[in-house]
């Protein structure tokens, strides 16, 4: 059924319904993720995919990942000296947020309490249950509960914050900046002035596209890392095996090179198994049909909302042996991949609306995880037998309780 929706009938199901959060924060779809299928969406996706999320561009941001990773490793080293545990959830969330904000806005939000706080609030609002989204005629309940008022307050503050960032960019015009060091705001400001773009592109679009990158890019990446480290902490044999591989491939060094991760077979299987068991979005972003269609004998009317259950597909017992067990070996000597061709494994979705941030997200996950596994040995807090794997409710599903582990600097 996933293949029918995302491939065979992809054009019919490539629109998104405009949710309450998308109305408030994204001006009803002036971004990429919620823009209706059409010329504007095509052009904006092109700007984001080619200029920000392409392999070449993502590789060019290696220096950002390296600097942020060095910061993270320093913080963990301090915890090692103090012999204390670390809140890995916090650390990973800060680093993924910093990477996105440096790439998108040209500055880190760490320590800038306003921007960081607002980003978090926006992401929370996208995960909140809105009655009007499920039962449009009952949308007034969202007014009564104060949901819309709270959203408006955050969106007004967020839009003001983004305007300040844009103003800063305009003032310090980076005309002389290296092309590959331009951030998303620079690129979108160029698009704003580009007469060949062929679609209307206003300041509202600019704000909405930037917000997309935060909402879609931060939580998904950090959630994947959080689950990977939790599963490994609960499975010492797997942890040992993957650390041995990571350390053997990297060798004795002072800096982990990103290119090394492509030589780590088992490490990549661990990432695949994490994405299978814990797809960051358990449900695809919603889609809505633009005409009536017949799918495997079911008549689906025009304007039907469709949500693909990525979690259930990735744990389907008819496809996966022991689906609820974390077994990275299942991907050894197995060509099945998550890039949207194998429909039993689609943590990034598929088709026209599939995730354009796959490379960006994956490179961050690989680089951060490789460093966590290379530099440190990890133990559970004394007295704890296992990490509590209870899931929290939200747009992306992460652990209910923050992941706390005790790091020990590895002696080479
Ligand atoms: C591990 C990391 C990530 C995962 C698991 C993930 C997963 C997904 C999924 C499942 C979708 C919905 C696809 C569909 O409806 O078929 C999606 C859409 C999207 N993602 Fe990602 N994502 C990740 C990282 C990122 C990053 C880093 C960015 C950008 C910086 C990003 C930007 C987007 C955008 C803009 C869309 C909407 C695309 C459209 O509607 O045209 N994602 N992602």
Coordinates of C-alpha atoms and ligand atoms in Angstrom, one line a residue:
X1 CA 0.0 0.0 0.0
X2 CA 2.9 2.3 0.8
X3 CA 4.2 1.7 -2.7
X4 CA 0.8 2.4 -4.2
X5 CA 0.6 5.8 -2.4
X6 CA 4.2 6.9 -2.7
X7 CA 5.1 5.5 -6.1
X8 CA 2.4 4.2 -8.4
X9 CA -0.1 7.0 -7.5
X10 CA 2.5 9.4 -6.2
X11 CA 1.2 12.4 -8.3
X12 CA -2.4 11.9 -6.9
X13 CA -1.1 11.8 -3.3
X14 CA 1.6 14.4 -3.4
X15 CA -0.3 17.2 -1.8
X16 CA -0.3 17.9 2.0
X17 CA -3.3 18.9 4.0
X18 CA -2.7 22.2 5.7
X19 CA -2.7 21.5 9.4
X20 CA -3.4 24.0 12.2
X21 CA 0.4 24.3 12.9
X22 CA 1.2 24.7 9.1
X23 CA -1.4 27.5 9.0
X24 CA 0.0 29.4 12.0
X25 CA 3.7 28.9 11.3
X26 CA 4.1 28.3 7.6
X27 CA 1.4 30.8 6.3
X28 CA -0.7 27.8 5.1
X29 CA 2.1 26.2 3.1
X30 CA 4.5 28.9 1.9
X31 CA 7.3 26.5 2.8
X32 CA 8.5 23.3 1.1
X33 CA 7.0 20.5 3.3
X34 CA 3.4 21.8 3.2
X35 CA 3.4 23.6 -0.1
X36 CA 0.9 22.2 -2.6
X37 CA 2.4 20.3 -5.5
X38 CA 3.1 22.8 -8.2
X39 CA 5.7 25.2 -9.6
X40 CA 6.4 27.0 -6.3
X41 CA 7.0 23.7 -4.5
X42 CA 9.2 22.5 -7.3
X43 CA 11.3 25.7 -7.4
X44 CA 11.7 25.8 -3.6
X45 CA 12.6 22.2 -3.3
X46 CA 15.1 22.7 -6.0
X47 CA 16.7 25.7 -4.2
X48 CA 16.8 23.7 -0.9
X49 CA 17.9 20.4 -2.4
X50 CA 20.5 21.7 -4.8
X51 CA 21.9 24.6 -2.8
X52 CA 21.6 23.3 0.7
X53 CA 21.0 19.6 0.9
X54 CA 22.9 18.2 -2.1
X55 CA 25.8 15.8 -1.4
X56 CA 28.4 18.5 -2.5
X57 CA 26.9 21.2 -0.3
X58 CA 26.5 18.8 2.6
X59 CA 30.1 17.8 2.3
X60 CA 31.1 21.4 2.3
X61 CA 29.6 21.8 5.7
X62 CA 32.0 19.3 7.2
X63 CA 33.8 22.1 9.0
X64 CA 30.6 23.0 10.9
X65 CA 30.1 19.4 12.0
X66 CA 33.7 19.1 13.0
X67 CA 33.7 22.2 15.2
X68 CA 30.4 21.3 16.8
X69 CA 31.6 17.7 17.4
X70 CA 34.8 19.0 19.0
X71 CA 32.7 21.1 21.4
X72 CA 30.6 18.1 22.3
X73 CA 33.6 15.8 22.8
X74 CA 35.1 18.5 25.1
X75 CA 31.9 18.6 27.2
X76 CA 31.9 14.8 27.5
X77 CA 35.6 14.8 28.4
X78 CA 34.8 17.1 31.3
X79 CA 32.2 14.7 32.5
X80 CA 34.8 11.9 32.4
X81 CA 37.1 14.0 34.6
X82 CA 34.3 14.6 37.0
X83 CA 33.4 10.9 36.8
X84 CA 29.8 12.0 36.3
X85 CA 27.1 10.9 33.9
X86 CA 26.0 13.0 30.9
X87 CA 22.6 13.9 29.6
X88 CA 23.2 12.6 26.1
X89 CA 19.7 13.6 25.0
X90 CA 20.5 17.2 25.8
X91 CA 24.0 17.1 24.2
X92 CA 22.8 15.5 21.0
X93 CA 19.8 17.9 20.7
X94 CA 22.1 20.9 21.2
X95 CA 24.6 19.7 18.6
X96 CA 22.0 18.9 15.9
X97 CA 20.3 22.2 16.5
X98 CA 23.6 24.0 16.3
X99 CA 24.6 22.3 13.0
X100 CA 21.2 23.3 11.4
X101 CA 21.2 26.8 12.7
X102 CA 24.8 27.5 11.6
X103 CA 24.1 26.1 8.1
X104 CA 20.7 27.8 7.8
X105 CA 21.1 31.0 9.7
X106 CA 24.9 31.4 9.7
X107 CA 25.0 31.4 13.5
X108 CA 24.6 29.0 16.3
X109 CA 21.6 29.3 18.6
X110 CA 23.4 27.9 21.6
X111 CA 23.5 30.4 24.4
X112 CA 21.1 32.6 22.4
X113 CA 18.2 31.7 24.6
X114 CA 15.5 33.3 22.6
X115 CA 16.2 31.6 19.2
X116 CA 16.8 28.2 20.8
X117 CA 13.7 28.5 23.0
X118 CA 11.5 29.5 20.1
X119 CA 12.8 26.7 17.9
X120 CA 12.0 24.2 20.5
X121 CA 8.5 25.6 21.0
X122 CA 7.8 25.6 17.2
X123 CA 8.8 21.9 17.1
X124 CA 6.6 21.1 20.0
X125 CA 3.6 22.8 18.4
X126 CA 4.0 20.6 15.2
X127 CA 3.7 17.5 17.4
X128 CA 0.7 18.7 19.4
X129 CA -2.7 17.1 18.8
X130 CA -5.1 19.6 17.2
X131 CA -8.8 18.6 17.2
X132 CA -9.4 20.7 14.1
X133 CA -6.9 18.6 12.1
X134 CA -8.8 15.4 12.7
X135 CA -12.3 16.9 12.8
X136 CA -12.3 20.1 10.8
X137 CA -15.8 21.1 11.9
X138 CA -14.6 21.0 15.5
X139 CA -11.7 23.4 14.9
X140 CA -13.3 25.9 17.3
X141 CA -12.2 23.6 20.2
X142 CA -8.6 24.6 19.4
X143 CA -9.6 28.2 20.1
X144 CA -11.3 27.2 23.3
X145 CA -8.4 25.2 24.6
X146 CA -6.1 28.1 23.9
X147 CA -4.0 26.1 21.4
X148 CA -4.3 28.6 18.6
X149 CA -3.5 31.5 20.9
X150 CA -0.4 29.8 22.1
X151 CA 0.7 28.9 18.5
X152 CA 0.1 32.5 17.4
X153 CA 2.2 33.9 20.3
X154 CA 5.1 31.6 19.3
X155 CA 4.8 32.2 15.6
X156 CA 4.8 36.0 16.0
X157 CA 7.9 35.8 18.2
X158 CA 9.6 33.3 15.8
X159 CA 8.8 35.5 12.7
X160 CA 10.2 38.5 14.5
X161 CA 13.4 36.6 15.4
X162 CA 13.8 35.4 11.8
X163 CA 13.4 38.9 10.5
X164 CA 16.2 40.0 12.8
X165 CA 18.4 37.3 11.3
X166 CA 17.5 38.4 7.8
X167 CA 18.3 42.0 8.6
X168 CA 21.7 41.0 10.0
X169 CA 22.4 39.2 6.7
X170 CA 21.3 42.2 4.7
X171 CA 23.5 44.6 6.7
X172 CA 26.6 42.4 6.5
X173 CA 26.0 41.5 2.9
X174 CA 28.3 38.5 2.3
X175 CA 28.9 39.4 -1.4
X176 CA 32.5 38.3 -1.0
X177 CA 31.7 35.1 0.8
X178 CA 32.8 31.8 -0.7
X179 CA 29.9 30.3 -2.6
X180 CA 30.1 27.1 -0.5
X181 CA 30.1 29.0 2.8
X182 CA 26.8 30.8 2.1
X183 CA 24.0 29.9 4.4
X184 CA 20.4 29.2 3.6
X185 CA 19.3 32.8 4.4
X186 CA 21.9 34.0 1.9
X187 CA 20.6 31.6 -0.7
X188 CA 17.0 32.5 -0.1
X189 CA 17.7 36.2 -0.3
X190 CA 19.3 35.6 -3.7
X191 CA 16.2 33.6 -4.7
X192 CA 14.0 36.5 -3.6
X193 CA 15.8 38.8 -6.1
X194 CA 16.1 36.2 -8.9
X195 CA 13.9 37.3 -11.8
X196 CA 14.2 33.8 -13.4
X197 CA 12.7 32.0 -10.5
X198 CA 9.3 32.4 -12.1
X199 CA 7.3 32.1 -8.8
X200 CA 6.3 34.7 -6.2
X201 CA 8.7 34.6 -3.3
X202 CA 8.1 36.9 -0.4
X203 CA 9.5 37.4 3.1
X204 CA 6.8 35.1 4.3
X205 CA 8.1 32.3 2.1
X206 CA 11.6 32.9 3.3
X207 CA 10.6 32.6 7.0
X208 CA 8.6 29.5 6.2
X209 CA 11.3 27.7 4.4
X210 CA 13.8 28.4 7.1
X211 CA 11.4 27.1 9.7
X212 CA 10.9 23.9 7.7
X213 CA 14.6 23.1 7.9
X214 CA 14.5 23.4 11.7
X215 CA 11.4 21.5 12.2
X216 CA 12.2 18.8 9.7
X217 CA 15.9 18.6 10.3
X218 CA 16.7 18.9 14.0
X219 CA 14.4 16.5 15.9
X220 CA 14.6 13.7 13.2
X221 CA 18.4 13.7 13.4
X222 CA 18.7 13.9 17.2
X223 CA 16.0 11.2 17.7
X224 CA 17.9 8.8 15.5
X225 CA 21.1 9.3 17.5
X226 CA 19.3 9.0 20.8
X227 CA 17.8 5.6 19.8
X228 CA 21.1 4.4 18.4
X229 CA 22.9 5.1 21.7
X230 CA 20.1 3.7 23.8
X231 CA 19.9 0.4 21.9
X232 CA 23.7 0.1 22.0
X233 CA 23.8 0.8 25.7
X234 CA 21.2 -1.9 26.3
X235 CA 23.2 -4.4 24.2
X236 CA 26.8 -4.5 25.3
X237 CA 27.8 -7.2 22.8
X238 CA 26.6 -5.1 19.9
X239 CA 28.2 -2.0 21.4
X240 CA 31.6 -3.8 21.7
X241 CA 31.4 -5.1 18.2
X242 CA 30.6 -1.7 16.6
X243 CA 33.2 0.1 18.7
X244 CA 35.9 -2.4 17.7
X245 CA 35.1 -1.8 14.1
X246 CA 35.0 2.0 14.4
X247 CA 38.3 2.1 16.3
X248 CA 40.0 -0.3 13.9
X249 CA 38.9 1.6 10.8
X250 CA 39.9 5.0 12.2
X251 CA 43.1 3.9 13.9
X252 CA 45.1 6.1 16.3
X253 CA 44.3 9.7 15.5
X254 CA 43.5 13.1 16.9
X255 CA 40.5 13.7 14.6
X256 CA 37.9 11.4 13.2
X257 CA 37.5 11.8 9.4
X258 CA 34.0 11.7 8.1
X259 CA 35.1 9.7 5.0
X260 CA 36.1 6.8 7.3
X261 CA 32.4 5.9 8.0
X262 CA 31.9 4.6 4.5
X263 CA 34.4 1.8 5.3
X264 CA 32.5 0.7 8.4
X265 CA 30.1 -2.1 7.4
X266 CA 28.8 -3.0 10.8
X267 CA 28.5 0.6 11.9
X268 CA 26.3 1.3 8.9
X269 CA 24.2 -1.7 9.7
X270 CA 23.7 -0.3 13.2
X271 CA 22.4 3.0 11.7
X272 CA 20.1 1.1 9.4
X273 CA 18.7 -1.0 12.2
X274 CA 18.1 2.1 14.3
X275 CA 16.2 3.7 11.4
X276 CA 14.2 0.5 11.0
X277 CA 13.2 0.1 14.6
X278 CA 12.9 3.8 15.3
X279 CA 12.0 5.7 12.2
X280 CA 12.2 9.3 13.5
X281 CA 8.7 10.1 12.1
X282 CA 6.7 7.0 12.9
X283 CA 4.0 8.3 10.6
X284 CA 4.9 9.9 7.3
X285 CA 3.9 13.6 6.9
X286 CA 0.2 13.5 5.9
X287 CA -0.7 13.5 2.2
X288 CA -4.0 14.3 0.6
X289 CA -5.4 13.0 -2.7
X290 CA -6.1 15.5 -5.5
X291 CA -8.5 13.2 -7.4
X292 CA -10.5 10.1 -7.0
X293 CA -8.4 6.9 -7.4
X294 CA -8.8 3.2 -7.2
X295 CA -6.1 1.5 -5.1
X296 CA -6.2 -2.3 -4.9
X297 CA -9.9 -2.4 -5.1
X298 CA -10.6 0.5 -2.7
X299 CA -12.2 3.6 -4.2
X300 CA -10.3 6.6 -2.6
X301 CA -12.3 9.8 -3.0
X302 CA -10.7 13.2 -3.9
X303 CA -9.3 15.1 -0.8
X304 CA -8.8 11.9 1.3
X305 CA -6.0 12.3 3.9
X306 CA -3.5 9.5 3.8
X307 CA -0.9 8.8 6.5
X308 CA 1.6 6.0 5.8
X309 CA 2.5 4.1 9.0
X310 CA 6.3 3.9 8.6
X311 CA 6.8 2.3 12.0
X312 CA 4.4 -0.6 11.2
X313 CA 6.0 -1.2 7.8
X314 CA 9.5 -1.3 9.3
X315 CA 8.4 -3.8 11.9
X316 CA 6.1 -6.0 9.7
X317 CA 6.6 -9.6 10.9
X318 CA 5.9 -10.8 7.4
X319 CA 9.0 -9.1 6.1
X320 CA 11.3 -8.9 9.1
X321 CA 12.5 -11.8 11.2
X322 CA 12.2 -10.9 15.0
X323 CA 11.1 -7.4 14.1
X324 CA 11.2 -6.1 17.6
X325 CA 14.8 -7.1 18.3
X326 CA 17.7 -4.9 17.5
X327 CA 19.8 -7.1 15.2
X328 CA 22.2 -5.0 12.9
X329 CA 23.5 -8.3 11.4
X330 CA 20.2 -8.5 9.4
X331 CA 21.6 -5.9 7.1
X332 CA 25.0 -7.6 6.5
X333 CA 25.3 -8.8 2.9
X334 CA 21.8 -7.4 2.2
X335 CA 21.3 -4.7 -0.3
X336 CA 18.0 -3.4 1.2
X337 CA 18.3 0.3 1.6
X338 CA 16.3 3.3 3.0
X339 CA 16.5 5.6 0.0
X340 CA 12.9 5.0 -1.1
X341 CA 13.2 2.1 -3.4
X342 CA 12.6 -0.8 -1.0
X343 CA 9.1 -0.2 0.4
X344 CA 9.5 -2.5 3.4
X345 CA 12.1 0.1 4.7
X346 CA 11.1 3.7 4.2
X347 CA 12.1 5.8 7.2
X348 CA 12.7 8.8 4.9
X349 CA 9.4 8.3 3.0
X350 CA 9.6 7.9 -0.8
X351 CA 8.6 9.5 -4.0
X352 CA 8.2 13.2 -4.9
X353 CA 7.6 14.1 -1.3
X354 CA 10.3 11.8 0.1
X355 CA 12.8 13.5 2.5
X356 CA 15.2 15.9 0.7
X357 CA 17.3 16.1 3.8
X358 CA 18.4 12.4 3.8
X359 CA 22.0 13.1 3.0
X360 CA 22.2 16.0 5.4
X361 CA 20.6 14.1 8.3
X362 CA 22.6 10.9 7.6
X363 CA 26.0 12.7 7.5
X364 CA 25.3 14.3 10.9
X365 CA 24.1 11.0 12.4
X366 CA 27.2 9.2 11.1
X367 CA 29.7 11.8 12.1
X368 CA 28.3 12.3 15.6
X369 CA 27.8 8.6 16.3
X370 CA 31.3 7.7 15.1
X371 CA 32.8 10.2 17.5
X372 CA 30.7 9.1 20.4
X373 CA 31.8 5.5 19.8
X374 CA 35.4 6.2 19.0
X375 CA 36.4 8.5 22.0
X376 CA 34.3 7.0 24.8
X377 CA 33.2 3.8 26.4
X378 CA 29.7 4.0 27.7
X379 CA 28.2 2.5 30.9
X380 CA 24.7 2.6 32.4
X381 CA 24.4 4.6 35.7
X382 CA 25.1 2.5 38.7
X383 CA 22.0 0.6 39.8
X384 CA 20.4 0.9 36.3
X385 CA 20.0 -2.5 34.5
X386 CA 18.6 -1.2 31.3
X387 CA 17.7 2.1 29.6
X388 CA 13.9 2.7 29.9
X389 CA 12.8 2.6 26.2
X390 CA 9.4 4.1 26.8
X391 CA 8.5 6.4 23.9
X392 CA 7.3 10.0 24.3
X393 CA 4.5 11.5 22.2
X394 CA 5.4 14.0 19.5
X395 CA 6.0 14.8 15.9
X396 CA 9.2 12.7 16.1
X397 CA 9.2 10.0 18.7
X398 CA 12.0 10.0 21.1
X399 CA 12.6 8.6 24.6
X400 CA 10.2 9.7 27.3
X401 CA 13.0 10.1 29.8
X402 CA 16.3 11.7 28.7
X403 CA 19.1 9.3 28.0
X404 CA 21.8 9.5 30.7
X405 CA 25.0 7.4 30.4
X406 CA 28.4 7.4 32.1
X407 CA 31.2 8.1 29.7
X408 CA 34.8 6.8 30.2
X409 CA 37.5 8.3 28.0
X410 CA 38.8 5.4 25.9
X411 CA 42.5 4.6 26.4
X412 CA 44.2 3.9 23.0
Ligands
LIG1 C1 17.4 11.1 10.2 C2 17.0 12.2 9.7 C3 15.7 12.3 8.9 C4 14.6 11.5 8.8 C5 14.4 10.1 9.4 C6 13.6 12.2 8.0 C7 12.4 11.7 7.6 C8 11.4 12.3 6.8 C9 10.2 11.8 6.4 C10 9.6 10.4 6.8 C11 9.5 12.7 5.6 C12 8.1 12.6 5.0 C13 8.3 11.9 3.6 C14 7.0 11.6 2.9 O1 5.9 12.2 3.2 O2 7.1 10.7 2.1 C15 10.4 13.9 5.5 C16 10.1 15.0 4.8 C17 11.0 16.1 4.8 N1 12.2 16.2 5.3 FE1 13.2 14.8 6.4 N2 14.1 13.4 7.7 C18 15.3 13.6 8.2 C19 16.2 14.7 8.1 C20 15.9 15.8 7.5 C21 16.8 17.0 7.4 C22 18.2 17.1 8.0 C23 16.1 17.9 6.7 C24 16.6 19.3 6.2 C25 17.6 20.0 6.7 C26 14.8 17.4 6.3 C27 13.9 18.0 5.5 C28 12.7 17.5 5.1 C29 11.7 18.2 4.3 C30 11.8 19.7 3.8 C31 10.6 17.4 4.1 C32 9.3 17.6 3.3 C33 9.6 17.3 1.8 C34 8.4 17.7 0.9 O3 7.3 17.7 1.3 O4 8.7 18.0 -0.3 N3 14.7 16.1 6.8 N4 11.6 13.6 6.2

